[in-house]
Coordinates of C-alpha atoms in Angstrom, one line a residue:
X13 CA 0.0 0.0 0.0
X14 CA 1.0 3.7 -0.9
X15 CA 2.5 5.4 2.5
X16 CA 2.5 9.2 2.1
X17 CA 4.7 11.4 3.6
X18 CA 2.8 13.4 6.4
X19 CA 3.9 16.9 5.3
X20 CA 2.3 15.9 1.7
X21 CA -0.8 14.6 3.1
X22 CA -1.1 17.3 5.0
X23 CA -0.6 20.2 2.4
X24 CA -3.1 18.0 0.0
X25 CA -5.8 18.2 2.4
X26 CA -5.8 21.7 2.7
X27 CA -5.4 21.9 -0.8
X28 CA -8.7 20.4 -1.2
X29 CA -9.8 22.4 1.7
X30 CA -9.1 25.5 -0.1
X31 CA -10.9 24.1 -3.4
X32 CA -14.0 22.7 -1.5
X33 CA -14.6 26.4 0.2
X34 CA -14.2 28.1 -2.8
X35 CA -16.3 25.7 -4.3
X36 CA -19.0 26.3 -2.2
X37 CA -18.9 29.9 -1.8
X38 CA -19.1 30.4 -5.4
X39 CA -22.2 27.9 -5.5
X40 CA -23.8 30.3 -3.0
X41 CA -23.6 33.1 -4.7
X42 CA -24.5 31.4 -8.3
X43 CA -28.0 30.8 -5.9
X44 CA -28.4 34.3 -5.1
X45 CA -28.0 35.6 -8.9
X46 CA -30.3 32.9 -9.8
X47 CA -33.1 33.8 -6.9
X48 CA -34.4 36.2 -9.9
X49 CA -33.7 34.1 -13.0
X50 CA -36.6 32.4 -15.0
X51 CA -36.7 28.4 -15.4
X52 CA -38.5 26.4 -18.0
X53 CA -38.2 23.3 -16.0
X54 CA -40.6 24.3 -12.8
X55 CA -41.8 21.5 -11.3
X56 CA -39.0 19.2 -12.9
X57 CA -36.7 17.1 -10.5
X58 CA -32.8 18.6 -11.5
X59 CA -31.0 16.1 -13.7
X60 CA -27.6 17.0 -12.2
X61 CA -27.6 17.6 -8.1
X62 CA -25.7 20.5 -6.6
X63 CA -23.8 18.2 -4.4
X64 CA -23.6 15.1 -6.9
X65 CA -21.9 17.6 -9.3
X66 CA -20.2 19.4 -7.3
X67 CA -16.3 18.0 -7.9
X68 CA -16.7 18.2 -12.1
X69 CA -18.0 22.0 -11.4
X70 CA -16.0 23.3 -9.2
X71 CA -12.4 21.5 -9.2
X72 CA -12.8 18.8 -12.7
X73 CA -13.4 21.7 -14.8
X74 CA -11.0 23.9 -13.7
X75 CA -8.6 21.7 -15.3
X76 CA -10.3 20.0 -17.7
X77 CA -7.7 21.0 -20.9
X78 CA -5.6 18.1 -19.0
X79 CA -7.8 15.7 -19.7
X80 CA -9.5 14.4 -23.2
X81 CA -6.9 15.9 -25.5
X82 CA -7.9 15.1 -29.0
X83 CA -5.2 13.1 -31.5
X84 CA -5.3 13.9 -35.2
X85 CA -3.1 10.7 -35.9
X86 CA -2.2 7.4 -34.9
X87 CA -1.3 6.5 -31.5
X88 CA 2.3 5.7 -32.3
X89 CA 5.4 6.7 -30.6
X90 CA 4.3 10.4 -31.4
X91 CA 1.2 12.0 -31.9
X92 CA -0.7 15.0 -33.1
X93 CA -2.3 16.8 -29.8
X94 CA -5.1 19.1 -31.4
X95 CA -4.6 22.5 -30.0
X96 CA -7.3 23.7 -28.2
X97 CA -8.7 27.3 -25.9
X98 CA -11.1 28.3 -23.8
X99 CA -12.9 31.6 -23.5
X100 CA -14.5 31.0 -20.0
X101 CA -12.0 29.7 -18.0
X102 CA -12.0 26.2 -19.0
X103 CA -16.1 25.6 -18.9
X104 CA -16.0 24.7 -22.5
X105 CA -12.9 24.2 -24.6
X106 CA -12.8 24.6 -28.4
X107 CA -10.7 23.4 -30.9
X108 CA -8.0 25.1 -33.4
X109 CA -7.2 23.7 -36.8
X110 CA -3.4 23.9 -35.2
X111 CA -2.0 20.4 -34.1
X112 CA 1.4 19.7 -31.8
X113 CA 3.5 16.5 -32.3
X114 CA 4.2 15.0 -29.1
X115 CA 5.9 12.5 -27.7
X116 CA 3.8 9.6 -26.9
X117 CA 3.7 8.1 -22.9
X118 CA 0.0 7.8 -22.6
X119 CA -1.7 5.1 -25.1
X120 CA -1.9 1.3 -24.7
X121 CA 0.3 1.1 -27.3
X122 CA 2.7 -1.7 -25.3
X123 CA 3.8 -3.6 -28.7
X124 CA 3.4 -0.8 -31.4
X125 CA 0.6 -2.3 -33.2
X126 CA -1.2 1.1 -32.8
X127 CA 0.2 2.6 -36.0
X128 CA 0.8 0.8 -39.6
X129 CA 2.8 -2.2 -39.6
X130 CA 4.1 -3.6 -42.7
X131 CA 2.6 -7.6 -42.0
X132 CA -0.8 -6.0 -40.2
X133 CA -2.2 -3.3 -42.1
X134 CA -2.3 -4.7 -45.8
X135 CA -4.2 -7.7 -43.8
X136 CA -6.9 -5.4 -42.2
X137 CA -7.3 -3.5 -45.4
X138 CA -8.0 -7.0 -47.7
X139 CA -10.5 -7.9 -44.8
X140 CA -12.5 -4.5 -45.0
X141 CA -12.5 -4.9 -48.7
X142 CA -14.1 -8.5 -48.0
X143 CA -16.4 -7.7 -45.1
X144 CA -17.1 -4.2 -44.8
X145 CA -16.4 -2.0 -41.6
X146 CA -19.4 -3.7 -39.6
X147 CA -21.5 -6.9 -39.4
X148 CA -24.5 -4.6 -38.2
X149 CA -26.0 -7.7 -36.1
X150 CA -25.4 -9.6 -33.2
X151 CA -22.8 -13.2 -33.4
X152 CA -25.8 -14.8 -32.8
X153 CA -28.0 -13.3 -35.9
X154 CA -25.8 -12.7 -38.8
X155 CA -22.7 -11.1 -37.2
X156 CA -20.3 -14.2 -37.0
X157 CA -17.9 -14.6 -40.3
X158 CA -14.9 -16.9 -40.6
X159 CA -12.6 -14.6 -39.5
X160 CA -14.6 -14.3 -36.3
X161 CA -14.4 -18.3 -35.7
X162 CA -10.4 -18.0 -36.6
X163 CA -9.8 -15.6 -34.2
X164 CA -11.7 -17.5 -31.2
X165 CA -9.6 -20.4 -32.3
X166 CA -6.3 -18.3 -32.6
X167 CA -6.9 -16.6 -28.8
X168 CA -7.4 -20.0 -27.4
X169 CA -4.3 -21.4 -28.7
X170 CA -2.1 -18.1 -27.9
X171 CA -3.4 -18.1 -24.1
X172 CA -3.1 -21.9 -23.8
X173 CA -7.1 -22.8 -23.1
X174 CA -9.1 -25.2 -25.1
X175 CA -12.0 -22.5 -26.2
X176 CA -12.3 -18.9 -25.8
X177 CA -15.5 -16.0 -26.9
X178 CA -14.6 -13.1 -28.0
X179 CA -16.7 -9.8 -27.4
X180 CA -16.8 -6.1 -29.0
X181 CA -15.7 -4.2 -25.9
X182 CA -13.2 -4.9 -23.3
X183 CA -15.0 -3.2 -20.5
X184 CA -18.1 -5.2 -21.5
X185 CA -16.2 -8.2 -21.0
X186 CA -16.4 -7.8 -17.6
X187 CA -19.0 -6.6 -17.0
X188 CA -21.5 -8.4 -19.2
X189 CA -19.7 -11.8 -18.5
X190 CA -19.3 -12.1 -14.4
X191 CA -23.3 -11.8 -14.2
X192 CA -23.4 -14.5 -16.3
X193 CA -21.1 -16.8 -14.1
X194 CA -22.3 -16.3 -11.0
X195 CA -25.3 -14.5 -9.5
X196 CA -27.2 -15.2 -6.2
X197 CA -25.7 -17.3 -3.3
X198 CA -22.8 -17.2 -5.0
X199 CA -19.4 -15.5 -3.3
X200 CA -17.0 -12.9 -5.7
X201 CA -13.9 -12.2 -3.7
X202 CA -12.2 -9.0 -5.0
X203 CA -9.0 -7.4 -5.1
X204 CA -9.7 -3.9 -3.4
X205 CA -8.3 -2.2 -6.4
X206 CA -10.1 -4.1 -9.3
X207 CA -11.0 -2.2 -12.5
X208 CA -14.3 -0.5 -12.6
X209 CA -15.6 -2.8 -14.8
X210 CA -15.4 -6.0 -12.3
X211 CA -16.8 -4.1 -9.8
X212 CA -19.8 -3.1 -12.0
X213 CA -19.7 -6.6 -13.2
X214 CA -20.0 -8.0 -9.5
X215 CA -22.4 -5.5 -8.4
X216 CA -25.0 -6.7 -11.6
X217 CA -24.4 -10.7 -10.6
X218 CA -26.5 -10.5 -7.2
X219 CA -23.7 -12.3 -5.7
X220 CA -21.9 -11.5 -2.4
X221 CA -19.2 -9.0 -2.6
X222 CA -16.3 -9.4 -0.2
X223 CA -12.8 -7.6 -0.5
X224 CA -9.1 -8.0 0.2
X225 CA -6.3 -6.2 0.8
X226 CA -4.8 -5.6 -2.9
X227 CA -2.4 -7.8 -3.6
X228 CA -2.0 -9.7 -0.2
X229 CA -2.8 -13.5 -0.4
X230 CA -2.5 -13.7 2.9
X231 CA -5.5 -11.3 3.6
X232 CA -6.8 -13.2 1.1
X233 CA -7.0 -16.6 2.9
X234 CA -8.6 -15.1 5.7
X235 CA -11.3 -14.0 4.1
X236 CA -12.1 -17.0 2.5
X237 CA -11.8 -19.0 6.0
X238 CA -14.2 -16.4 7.2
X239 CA -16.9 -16.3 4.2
X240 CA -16.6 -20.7 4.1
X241 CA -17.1 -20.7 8.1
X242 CA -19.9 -18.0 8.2
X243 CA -21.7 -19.2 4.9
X244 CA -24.5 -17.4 3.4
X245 CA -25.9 -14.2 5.3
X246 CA -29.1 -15.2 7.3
X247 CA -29.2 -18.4 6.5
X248 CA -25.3 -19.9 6.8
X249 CA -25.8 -22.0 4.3
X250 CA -23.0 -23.2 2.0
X251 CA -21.8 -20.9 -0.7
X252 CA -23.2 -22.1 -4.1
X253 CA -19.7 -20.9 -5.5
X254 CA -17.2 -18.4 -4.9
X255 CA -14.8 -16.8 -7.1
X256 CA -11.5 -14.8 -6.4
X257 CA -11.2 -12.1 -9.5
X258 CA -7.4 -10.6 -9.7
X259 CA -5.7 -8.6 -12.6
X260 CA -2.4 -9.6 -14.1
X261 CA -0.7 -5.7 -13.7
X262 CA -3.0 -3.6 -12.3
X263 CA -3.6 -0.2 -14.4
X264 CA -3.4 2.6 -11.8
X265 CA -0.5 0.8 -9.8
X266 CA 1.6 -1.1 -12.4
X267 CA 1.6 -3.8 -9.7
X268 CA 2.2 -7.6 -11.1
X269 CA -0.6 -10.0 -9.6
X270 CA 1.1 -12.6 -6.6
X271 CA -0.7 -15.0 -8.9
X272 CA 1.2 -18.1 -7.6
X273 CA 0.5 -18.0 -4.3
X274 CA -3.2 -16.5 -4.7
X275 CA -3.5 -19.9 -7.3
X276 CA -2.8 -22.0 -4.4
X277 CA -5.0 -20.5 -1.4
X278 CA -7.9 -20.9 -4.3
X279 CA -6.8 -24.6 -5.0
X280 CA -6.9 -25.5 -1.0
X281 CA -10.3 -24.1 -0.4
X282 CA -11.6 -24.8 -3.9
X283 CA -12.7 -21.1 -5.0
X284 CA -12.6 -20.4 -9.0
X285 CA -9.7 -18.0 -10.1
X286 CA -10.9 -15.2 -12.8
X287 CA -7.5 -13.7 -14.0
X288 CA -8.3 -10.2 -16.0
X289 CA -5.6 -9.9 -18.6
X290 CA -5.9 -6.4 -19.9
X291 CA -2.8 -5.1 -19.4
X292 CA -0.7 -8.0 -19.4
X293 CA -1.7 -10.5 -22.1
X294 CA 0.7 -9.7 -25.1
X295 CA 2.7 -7.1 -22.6
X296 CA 5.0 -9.6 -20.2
X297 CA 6.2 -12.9 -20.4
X298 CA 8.8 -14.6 -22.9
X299 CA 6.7 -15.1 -26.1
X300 CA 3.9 -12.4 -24.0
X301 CA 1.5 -14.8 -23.3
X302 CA 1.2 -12.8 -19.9
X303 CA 1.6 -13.1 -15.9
X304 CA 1.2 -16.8 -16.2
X305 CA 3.9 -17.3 -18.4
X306 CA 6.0 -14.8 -16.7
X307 CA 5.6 -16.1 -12.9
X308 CA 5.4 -20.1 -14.1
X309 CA 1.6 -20.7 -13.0
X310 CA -0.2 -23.4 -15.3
X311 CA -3.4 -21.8 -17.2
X312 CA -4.9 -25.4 -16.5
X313 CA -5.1 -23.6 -13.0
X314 CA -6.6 -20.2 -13.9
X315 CA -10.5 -21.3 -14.6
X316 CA -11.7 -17.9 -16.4
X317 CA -8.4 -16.2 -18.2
X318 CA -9.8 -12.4 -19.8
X319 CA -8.1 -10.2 -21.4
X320 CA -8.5 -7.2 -23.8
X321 CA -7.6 -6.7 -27.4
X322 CA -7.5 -2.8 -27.1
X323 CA -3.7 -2.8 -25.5
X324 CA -1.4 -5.0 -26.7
X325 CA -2.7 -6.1 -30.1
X326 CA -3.6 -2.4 -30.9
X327 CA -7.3 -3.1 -31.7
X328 CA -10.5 -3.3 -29.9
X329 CA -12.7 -5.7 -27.8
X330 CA -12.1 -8.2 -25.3
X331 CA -12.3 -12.2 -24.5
X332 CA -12.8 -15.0 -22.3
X333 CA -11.2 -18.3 -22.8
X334 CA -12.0 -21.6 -20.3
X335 CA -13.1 -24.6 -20.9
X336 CA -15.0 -25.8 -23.5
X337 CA -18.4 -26.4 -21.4
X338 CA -17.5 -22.8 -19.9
X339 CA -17.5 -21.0 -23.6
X340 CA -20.3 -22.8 -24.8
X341 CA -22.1 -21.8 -21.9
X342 CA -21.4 -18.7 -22.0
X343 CA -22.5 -18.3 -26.1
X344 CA -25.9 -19.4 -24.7
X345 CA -26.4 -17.3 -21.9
X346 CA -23.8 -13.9 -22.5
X347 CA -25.7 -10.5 -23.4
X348 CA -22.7 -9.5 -25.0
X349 CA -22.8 -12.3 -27.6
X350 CA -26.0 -12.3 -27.7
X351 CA -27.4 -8.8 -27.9
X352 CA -24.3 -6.5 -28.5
X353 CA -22.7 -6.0 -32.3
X354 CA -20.3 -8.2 -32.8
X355 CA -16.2 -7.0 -33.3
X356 CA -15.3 -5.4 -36.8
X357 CA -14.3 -8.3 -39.0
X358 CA -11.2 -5.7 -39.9
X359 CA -10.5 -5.6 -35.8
X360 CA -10.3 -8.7 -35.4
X361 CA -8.3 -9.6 -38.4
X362 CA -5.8 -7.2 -36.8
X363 CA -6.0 -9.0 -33.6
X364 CA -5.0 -12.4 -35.4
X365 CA -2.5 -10.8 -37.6
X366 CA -0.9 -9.0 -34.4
X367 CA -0.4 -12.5 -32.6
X368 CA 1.0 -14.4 -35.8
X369 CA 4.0 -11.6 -35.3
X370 CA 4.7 -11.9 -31.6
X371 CA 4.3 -15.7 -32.4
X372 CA 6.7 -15.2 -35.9
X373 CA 4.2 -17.1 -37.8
X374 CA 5.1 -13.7 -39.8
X375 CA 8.0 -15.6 -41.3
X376 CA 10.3 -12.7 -39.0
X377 CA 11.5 -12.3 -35.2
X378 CA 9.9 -9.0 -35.2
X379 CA 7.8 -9.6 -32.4
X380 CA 10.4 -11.0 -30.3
X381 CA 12.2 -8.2 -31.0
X382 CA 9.4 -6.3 -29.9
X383 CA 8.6 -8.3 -26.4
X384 CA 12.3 -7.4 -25.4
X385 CA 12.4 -3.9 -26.8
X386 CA 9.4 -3.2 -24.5
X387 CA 10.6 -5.1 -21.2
X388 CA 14.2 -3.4 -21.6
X389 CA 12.3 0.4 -22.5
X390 CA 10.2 -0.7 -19.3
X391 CA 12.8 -1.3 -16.7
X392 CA 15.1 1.3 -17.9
X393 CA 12.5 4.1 -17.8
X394 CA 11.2 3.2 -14.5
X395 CA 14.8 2.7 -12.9
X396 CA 16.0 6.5 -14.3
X397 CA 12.6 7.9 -12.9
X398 CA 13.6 6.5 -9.3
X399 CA 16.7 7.9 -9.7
X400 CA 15.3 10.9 -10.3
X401 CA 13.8 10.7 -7.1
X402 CA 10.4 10.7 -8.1
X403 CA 7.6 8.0 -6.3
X404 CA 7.3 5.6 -8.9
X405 CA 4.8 2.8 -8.5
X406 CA 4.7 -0.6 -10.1
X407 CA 6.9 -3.5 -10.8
X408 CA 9.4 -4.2 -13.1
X409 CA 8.8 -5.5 -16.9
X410 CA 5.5 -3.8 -16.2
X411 CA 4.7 -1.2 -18.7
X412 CA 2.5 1.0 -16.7
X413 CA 4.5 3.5 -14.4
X414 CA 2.8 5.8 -12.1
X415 CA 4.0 8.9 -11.1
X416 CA 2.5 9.9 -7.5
X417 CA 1.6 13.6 -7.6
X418 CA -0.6 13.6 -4.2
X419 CA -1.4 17.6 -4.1
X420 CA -4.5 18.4 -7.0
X421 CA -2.9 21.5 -7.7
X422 CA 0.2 19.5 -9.3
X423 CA -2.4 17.6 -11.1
X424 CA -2.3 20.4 -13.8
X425 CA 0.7 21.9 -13.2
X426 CA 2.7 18.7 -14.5
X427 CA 0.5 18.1 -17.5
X428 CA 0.4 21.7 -18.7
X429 CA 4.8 22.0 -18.3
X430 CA 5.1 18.3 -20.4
X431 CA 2.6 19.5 -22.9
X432 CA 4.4 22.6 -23.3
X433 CA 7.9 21.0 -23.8
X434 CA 6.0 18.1 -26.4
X435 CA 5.5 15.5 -24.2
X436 CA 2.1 14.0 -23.7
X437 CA 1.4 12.2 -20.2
X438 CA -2.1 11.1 -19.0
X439 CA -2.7 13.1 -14.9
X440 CA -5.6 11.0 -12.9
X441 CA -7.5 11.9 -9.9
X442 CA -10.4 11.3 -8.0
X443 CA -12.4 9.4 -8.6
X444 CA -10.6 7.6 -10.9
X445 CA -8.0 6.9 -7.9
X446 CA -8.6 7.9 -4.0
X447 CA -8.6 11.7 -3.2
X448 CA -5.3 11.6 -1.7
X449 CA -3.2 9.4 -4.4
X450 CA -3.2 11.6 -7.7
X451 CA -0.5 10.4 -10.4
X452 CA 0.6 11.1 -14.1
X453 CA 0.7 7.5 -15.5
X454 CA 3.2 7.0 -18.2
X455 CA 2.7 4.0 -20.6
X456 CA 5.5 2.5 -22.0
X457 CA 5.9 1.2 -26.0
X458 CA 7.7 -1.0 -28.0
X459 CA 7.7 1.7 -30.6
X460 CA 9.7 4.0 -28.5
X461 CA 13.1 4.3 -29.2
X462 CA 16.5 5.1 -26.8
X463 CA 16.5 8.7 -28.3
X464 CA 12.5 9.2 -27.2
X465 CA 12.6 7.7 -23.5
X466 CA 15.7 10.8 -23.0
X467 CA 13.8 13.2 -24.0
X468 CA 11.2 12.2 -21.8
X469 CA 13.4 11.9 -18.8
X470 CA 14.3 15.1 -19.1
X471 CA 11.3 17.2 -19.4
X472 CA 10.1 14.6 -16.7
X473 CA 12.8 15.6 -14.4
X474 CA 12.1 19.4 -15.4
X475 CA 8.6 19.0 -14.8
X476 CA 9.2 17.2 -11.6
X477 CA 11.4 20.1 -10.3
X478 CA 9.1 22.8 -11.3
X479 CA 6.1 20.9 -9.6
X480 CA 7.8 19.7 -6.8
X481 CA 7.3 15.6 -6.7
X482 CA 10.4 14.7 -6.1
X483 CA 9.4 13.3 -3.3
X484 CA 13.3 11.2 -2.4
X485 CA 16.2 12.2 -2.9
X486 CA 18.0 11.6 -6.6
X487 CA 20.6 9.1 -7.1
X488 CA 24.4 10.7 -7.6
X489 CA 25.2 10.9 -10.9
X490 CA 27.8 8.2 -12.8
X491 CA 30.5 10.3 -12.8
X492 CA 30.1 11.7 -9.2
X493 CA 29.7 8.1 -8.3
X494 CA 33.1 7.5 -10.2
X495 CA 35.1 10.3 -9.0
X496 CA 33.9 9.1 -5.5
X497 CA 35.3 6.0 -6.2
X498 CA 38.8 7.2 -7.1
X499 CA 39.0 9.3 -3.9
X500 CA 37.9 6.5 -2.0
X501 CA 41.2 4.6 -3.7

């Protein structure tokens, strides 16, 4: 867990102080100037509530040109940042036909797929020839083609299971799919920082919802002993079934799942394991079949494996893969096979054409090359930012690298100085992340060379100095440490 420093804490709850009685004075007097104003709505409930929208109003939209910058191009290594201005102090933005090319750190571009690639591209293009940009109907209607059935196939095989499905949208995965697997009298066990969409996905099922400490298997075993011994509320009757949902890396953190040892605890009081993949299928791991392949766990022992399509494999959608009896099951019962449009035959043609690289069933050893251009970009980035003396969180081979900022009014100042000196970083806040733990989360590519990770660093370190977040002291420099060294002789 995240230990901040009490003069930080301190200084970011007054921070907020500050904001929040702003806020509310300037709500005040917004009442009094409207005492006298018509409405057309008398009698009408308010959509929005004064209190409920009270953070976008009075602190989100202060700040708002941080967040939802429009691209004009590809999310490569670089990218076009539409300039944009504001005439009313940020209420509204509007956009410029001016564009600024900036270095890349915030996409999901882990592998470089996000951008043309010579085997990809001319294999996406045929397929949109063949089938058009859209089935325009459900998998179950008229929306599954070949390349559909090849790429359920080719996901199965890639993450080791014997069937997989394959949905539209990766957040839908979720949260479509873990009402479908369990519902009520039935036990979900949850890491405390899961994804939103497993905890909208566990709130849908009906099912018991019981937390544990993130990433602490030991936490976890308790509260399984507990939930087994107590049963179901009221009636203590046995659990109809209970399943432990983990992520591989989680996204805020950059934390790599204990999956080993949370495997075993799930194995000795026979609890399901749902392992969500986003960020790590394709990302980590020798050929990047993920955090099983990189910590040694057997996918026999991981009963639903998900992942995403929209990281990685620079496309769209998401997937479950299981057992046979689980997939067919779920094709029966799943509202997002059933109901939803089905993925863009040219999406998932990308998909399948992205995994026959990293596999080299491209005739080349371009993806190996890029599974070890992205694990050395990863743990040299994140080793120079910890020199820097910056709070970085995460693990290493992990390409997800927060940056703790803690005080909101740091929030914007970083963004605004890396935007200004070409760099493009993503700042999150509340709610997105608790009130206290704001961070700049930099996302690490394959595509990114030596030369771009520098330049980076160094407006990093600029910005960092600037903002203040150096939060430890930096590392001596090589040839301090070497000169050092020859005194010392």
């Amino acid at each position: 867990m995240i230990t901040i420093p009490y003069l930080t804490a301190v200084s970011t709850y007054f921070s907020y102080g500050l904001l929040f009685a702003f806020g509310q004075l300037r709500d005040y007097s917004r009442r009094i100037f409207d005492w006298w104003s018509t409405n057309n709505l008398q009698g009408y409930a308010p959509i929005c509530l004064a209190h409920e929208d009270f953070y976008i109003r009075r602190l989100y939209h202060r700040i708002q040109d941080c967040f939802g910058r429009p691209i004009s191009s590809a999310p490569d290594a670089w990218v076009d940042v539409v300039e944009r201005y504001s005439n009313d102090n940020n209420k509204t933005l509007k956009r410029t036909t001016k564009s600024k090319r900036c270095l890349n750190l915030g996409s999901y571009n882990y592998l470089g797929f996000g951008s043309f690639d010579e085997y990809c591209t001319p294999r996406v293009i045929e397929s949109l020839k063949k089938f058009s940009a859209s089935t325009c109907s459900s998998r179950v209607d008229a929306g599954t083609t070949s390349v559909h059935a090849e790429l359920e196939e080719c996901v199965a095989n890639y993450v080791g299971k014997p069937a997989a499905i394959v949905t539209g949208m990766g957040f839908a995965t979720n949260s479509a799919i873990i009402p479908v697997l369990i519902g009520k009298g039935g036990l979900i066990i949850s890491d405390s920082l899961n994804h939103t969409s497993i905890v909208n996905g566990a709130r849908g099922s009906g099912a018991t919802i019981r937390v544990f400490q993130h990433n602490t298997p030991g936490h976890l075993e308790r509260v399984l002993k507990e939930q087994i011994a107590e049963g179901q509320p009221r009636t203590h009757r046995p659990w109809k079934k209970i399943i432990v949902v983990v992520e591989g890396i989680y996204s805020m953190e950059g934390e790599i799942c204990q999956l080993p040892e949370i495997v075993s605890i799930c194995k000795k009081y026979k609890a399901y394991v749902y392992l969500d993949e986003a960020h790590s299928i394709g990302a980590i791991g020798k050929t990047g079949r993920g955090v099983c392949e990189l910590l040694g766990v057997d996918t026999a022992d991981v009963d639903i494996m998900m992942g995403t399509f929209t990281k990685s494999f620079g496309s769209c959608g998401g997937y479950i893969a299981g057992s046979k009896d689980l997939i067919q099951y779920l094709k029966y019962h799943c509202p997002a096979h059933l109901y939803a449009t089905s993925i863009s035959t040219p999406s998932a043609q990308q998909i399948i054409s992205a995994i026959k690289v990293i596999l080299g069933e491209d005739g080349s050893n371009r993806g190996a090359q890029k599974l070890a251009r992205i694990r050395e970009n990863s743990n040299f980035f994140r080793a120079e930012l910890q020199k820097m003396g910056l709070e970085v969180l995460g693990d290493n081979d992990s390409p997800v690298m927060p940056i703790m900022l803690y005080n909101p009014a740091k929030i914007p100042a970083f963004s605004r100085e890396c935007l200004r000196e070409n760099v493009a970083v993503v700042v999150v806040g509340f709610p997105a992340t608790p009130l206290l733990l704001a961070r700049a989360r930099i996302c690490i590519s394959a595509s990114h060379s030596r030369e771009d990770l520098v330049k980076a660093l160094q407006v990093i370190s600029k910005a960092g100095d600037l903002t203040g977040i150096k939060y430890f002291p930096a590392a001596p420099k090589k040839q301090e440490e070497e000169k050092d060294g020859i005194k010392l002789d």
